[in-house]
Amino acid sequence: MSLKLDTLIPEHIRLFDPYRPSPPDAELMRLNGLDHLHRLNNNENMLGPAPSVRELLADIEAGIVPIYPHGDSQDLREALSATLGPDRERFLVGNGSCELISSVVKAFCEPGDNIVTADKTFAVYEWVAAFSGVEPRLIPLDRKQRFDPDGMLAAVDDRTKLIFVCNPNNPTGTYWDEATMRRFLDAVDGRCIVVADEAYFEYVERPDYPDCIRLQDEYPNLVTFRTFSKMYALAALRVGYLCAGEDVTDIIRRTHVAYSVNSMAQMAARAAVLDRSPFIGETLAMVRRGREIIRETCDALGFTYIIGEGNYTMIKTPISDTLLQRKLLRRGFLVRTMTGFRFPNWIRVSLVREPVLEAFGETLTDLFR
Ligand SMILES: Cc1ncc(COP(=O)(O)O)c(C=O)c1O
């Protein structure tokens, strides 16, 4: 029997280039003869999770494994409601916030519609749109590497259903302050849904940074995404959430797969929300020190860099980013190349513990001295 695959595949799937994740750490270590690998590529928080979350995970009984999780993460949504304010019905929990991007696109877009976002940002908005037959309109960042509100507004038409604003932006760390966010939402005037992706919300220490959950009372078209993968250090468990007005959450829930968040993830995320230890303050101190180390290293080498919000920085490399990635990997440091983010010959470096970043700085200096 011959399979006529070509006739089965929609054009937008045939044209889509799949994302290829890096190999497992053990394989990278074997291939590069390493006994340790420092991960500076995925903006993980190696200080965590918080002690109470660690204890809870260590005590989980295998007896819970045969039982399905809560289908809609009710206990976790209750903890989010108690901590952040909005009613639990306004939260939707996903298998990472990546799953929520899919749910929102499925809920609001049909082929022929478009989404608006930036060209140099978290690529999953663009990818989900593209493989859903929805046009991604990618607006260049402005001269200061920020999302460009006027450019984005000019791209909106009557087929625009969603606007994704990554705030702060991954990878540049730039952000819209509250006045800019409000001006933008006023200009959109409810014509489409605006998603504020606040994956790095807990890392931002600026007084003018907007909390887009709080703004939802005034802007009913505003959807806020957050994740437990970054500050809360639960990346392996895959759990993120969105908050929106009850009507909007109700629409998105229709396209969201129930039971997609496992029991361990729900329990750990709930404990992380309720944790009151100094863990977040310690992480913020680590990130502040990390920024200083990168600044000192790059200044001494004469390298251009971007230090913004979030637990990451960008460095412009004098050689190809893939070549530098390979050289650093051989020395035990895994960084993210930025050509795929449309920043050719830049790397992104996660801000991790001081001794690791000091060693990274020494290695970079050694390579380019
Ligand atoms: C801006 C942004 N949004 C969303 C995500 C996805 O997070 P999650 O692990 O919750 O799927 C990431 C992960 O890197 C991110 O940088």
Coordinates of N, CA, C and O in Angstrom, one line a residue, residues 142-203:
D142 N 11.7 48.5 18.0 CA 12.1 49.9 17.7 C 13.6 50.0 18.0 O 14.3 49.0 18.2
R143 N 14.2 51.2 17.8 CA 15.7 51.4 17.9 C 16.2 51.0 19.3 O 17.4 50.6 19.4
K144 N 15.4 51.0 20.3 CA 15.8 50.6 21.6 C 15.5 49.2 22.0 O 15.4 48.8 23.1
Q145 N 15.2 48.4 20.9 CA 14.9 47.0 21.1 C 13.6 46.7 21.9 O 13.5 45.7 22.5
R146 N 12.7 47.7 21.8 CA 11.4 47.5 22.5 C 10.3 47.1 21.5 O 10.4 47.5 20.3
F147 N 9.2 46.5 21.9 CA 8.1 46.3 21.0 C 7.6 47.7 20.6 O 7.7 48.7 21.4
D148 N 7.2 47.8 19.3 CA 6.9 49.1 18.8 C 5.3 49.3 18.7 O 4.7 48.7 17.8
P149 N 4.8 50.1 19.6 CA 3.3 50.1 19.7 C 2.7 50.7 18.4 O 1.7 50.2 18.0
D150 N 3.3 51.7 17.8 CA 2.7 52.3 16.7 C 2.7 51.4 15.5 O 1.8 51.2 14.7
G151 N 3.9 50.7 15.3 CA 4.0 49.8 14.2 C 3.0 48.6 14.4 O 2.4 48.2 13.4
M152 N 2.8 48.2 15.6 CA 1.9 47.1 15.8 C 0.4 47.6 15.5 O -0.4 46.8 14.9
L153 N 0.1 48.8 16.0 CA -1.3 49.3 15.7 C -1.5 49.4 14.2 O -2.6 49.1 13.7
A154 N -0.5 49.8 13.5 CA -0.7 50.0 12.0 C -0.9 48.7 11.3 O -1.5 48.6 10.2
A155 N -0.4 47.6 11.9 CA -0.6 46.3 11.3 C -2.0 45.6 11.6 O -2.3 44.6 11.0
V156 N -2.7 46.2 12.5 CA -4.0 45.6 12.9 C -5.0 45.9 11.8 O -5.2 47.0 11.4
D157 N -5.8 44.9 11.4 CA -6.9 45.1 10.5 C -8.1 44.2 11.0 O -8.0 43.7 12.1
D158 N -9.1 44.1 10.2 CA -10.3 43.5 10.7 C -10.2 41.9 10.8 O -11.1 41.3 11.2
R159 N -9.0 41.4 10.3 CA -8.8 39.9 10.5 C -7.8 39.7 11.6 O -7.3 38.6 11.8
T160 N -7.4 40.8 12.3 CA -6.5 40.6 13.5 C -7.3 40.2 14.7 O -8.2 40.9 15.1
K161 N -7.0 39.0 15.2 CA -7.7 38.5 16.4 C -6.9 38.6 17.7 O -7.5 38.8 18.7
L162 N -5.6 38.5 17.5 CA -4.7 38.5 18.7 C -3.5 39.3 18.5 O -2.9 39.4 17.4
I163 N -3.1 40.0 19.6 CA -1.8 40.7 19.6 C -1.0 40.1 20.8 O -1.6 40.1 21.9
F164 N 0.2 39.7 20.6 CA 1.0 39.1 21.6 C 2.1 40.2 22.0 O 2.9 40.5 21.1
V165 N 2.1 40.6 23.3 CA 3.1 41.5 23.8 C 3.9 40.7 24.8 O 3.3 40.4 25.9
C166 N 5.2 40.5 24.6 CA 6.0 39.8 25.5 C 6.6 40.8 26.4 O 7.4 41.6 26.0
N167 N 6.2 40.8 27.7 CA 6.5 41.9 28.6 C 7.0 41.4 30.0 O 6.2 41.0 30.8
P168 N 8.3 41.4 30.2 CA 9.4 41.9 29.4 C 9.7 40.9 28.3 O 9.4 39.7 28.4
N169 N 10.3 41.5 27.2 CA 10.6 40.7 26.0 C 11.7 39.7 26.2 O 12.7 40.0 26.8
N170 N 11.4 38.5 25.8 CA 12.5 37.5 25.7 C 12.9 37.5 24.2 O 12.0 37.3 23.4
P171 N 14.1 37.9 23.8 CA 15.3 37.9 24.5 C 15.9 39.3 25.0 O 16.9 39.3 25.6
T172 N 15.2 40.4 24.6 CA 15.9 41.7 24.8 C 15.8 42.2 26.3 O 16.5 43.1 26.7
G173 N 14.8 41.7 27.0 CA 14.6 42.2 28.4 C 14.0 43.6 28.5 O 13.9 44.1 29.5
T174 N 13.6 44.1 27.3 CA 12.9 45.4 27.3 C 11.5 45.3 27.7 O 10.9 44.2 27.5
Y175 N 10.8 46.3 28.2 CA 9.4 46.2 28.6 C 8.7 47.5 28.3 O 9.3 48.6 28.2
W176 N 7.3 47.4 28.2 CA 6.5 48.5 28.2 C 6.1 48.9 29.6 O 5.7 48.1 30.4
D177 N 6.3 50.2 29.9 CA 5.8 50.7 31.2 C 4.3 50.8 31.2 O 3.6 50.6 30.2
E178 N 3.7 51.1 32.4 CA 2.3 51.0 32.5 C 1.6 52.1 31.6 O 0.6 51.8 30.9
A179 N 2.3 53.3 31.4 CA 1.7 54.3 30.6 C 1.6 53.8 29.1 O 0.6 54.0 28.4
T180 N 2.7 53.2 28.7 CA 2.8 52.7 27.3 C 1.7 51.6 27.1 O 1.0 51.6 26.0
M181 N 1.6 50.7 28.0 CA 0.6 49.6 27.9 C -0.8 50.2 27.9 O -1.6 49.8 27.0
R182 N -1.1 51.1 28.7 CA -2.4 51.7 28.7 C -2.7 52.5 27.4 O -3.8 52.3 26.9
R183 N -1.7 53.2 26.9 CA -1.9 54.0 25.6 C -2.2 53.0 24.5 O -3.1 53.2 23.7
F184 N -1.5 51.8 24.5 CA -1.7 50.8 23.5 C -3.1 50.2 23.6 O -3.8 50.1 22.6
L185 N -3.5 49.8 24.8 CA -4.8 49.2 25.0 C -5.9 50.2 24.7 O -7.0 49.8 24.1
D186 N -5.7 51.5 25.0 CA -6.7 52.5 24.6 C -6.9 52.5 23.1 O -8.0 52.6 22.6
A187 N -5.7 52.5 22.4 CA -5.8 52.6 21.0 C -6.4 51.4 20.3 O -7.1 51.4 19.3
V188 N -6.1 50.2 20.9 CA -6.7 48.9 20.4 C -8.2 49.0 20.5 O -9.0 48.6 19.7
D189 N -8.6 49.6 21.7 CA -10.0 49.8 21.9 C -10.9 48.6 21.8 O -12.0 48.7 21.1
G190 N -10.5 47.5 22.3 CA -11.3 46.3 22.3 C -11.5 45.6 20.9 O -12.3 44.7 20.8
R191 N -10.7 46.0 19.9 CA -11.0 45.4 18.6 C -10.4 44.0 18.5 O -10.9 43.2 17.7
C192 N -9.4 43.7 19.3 CA -8.9 42.3 19.4 C -8.4 42.0 20.8 O -8.3 42.9 21.6
I193 N -8.1 40.7 21.0 CA -7.6 40.3 22.3 C -6.1 40.6 22.3 O -5.3 40.4 21.4
V194 N -5.7 41.2 23.4 CA -4.2 41.5 23.7 C -3.7 40.6 24.7 O -4.2 40.5 25.9
V195 N -2.7 39.8 24.4 CA -2.1 38.9 25.3 C -0.8 39.5 25.9 O 0.1 39.8 25.1
A196 N -0.7 39.7 27.2 CA 0.5 40.2 27.8 C 1.2 38.9 28.3 O 0.7 38.3 29.3
D197 N 2.3 38.5 27.7 CA 3.0 37.3 28.2 C 4.0 37.8 29.3 O 5.0 38.4 29.0
E198 N 3.7 37.5 30.5 CA 4.5 37.9 31.7 C 5.3 36.7 32.3 O 5.3 36.5 33.5
A199 N 5.9 36.0 31.4 CA 6.6 34.8 31.8 C 7.7 35.2 32.8 O 8.1 34.4 33.7
Y200 N 8.2 36.4 32.7 CA 9.3 36.8 33.6 C 8.9 37.9 34.6 O 9.7 38.6 35.2
F201 N 7.5 38.0 34.8 CA 6.9 39.0 35.7 C 7.6 39.1 37.1 O 8.0 40.2 37.5
E202 N 7.9 37.9 37.7 CA 8.4 38.0 39.1 C 9.9 38.5 39.1 O 10.4 38.7 40.2
Y203 N 10.5 38.6 38.0 CA 11.9 39.1 37.9 C 12.0 40.6 37.8 O 13.1 41.2 38.0

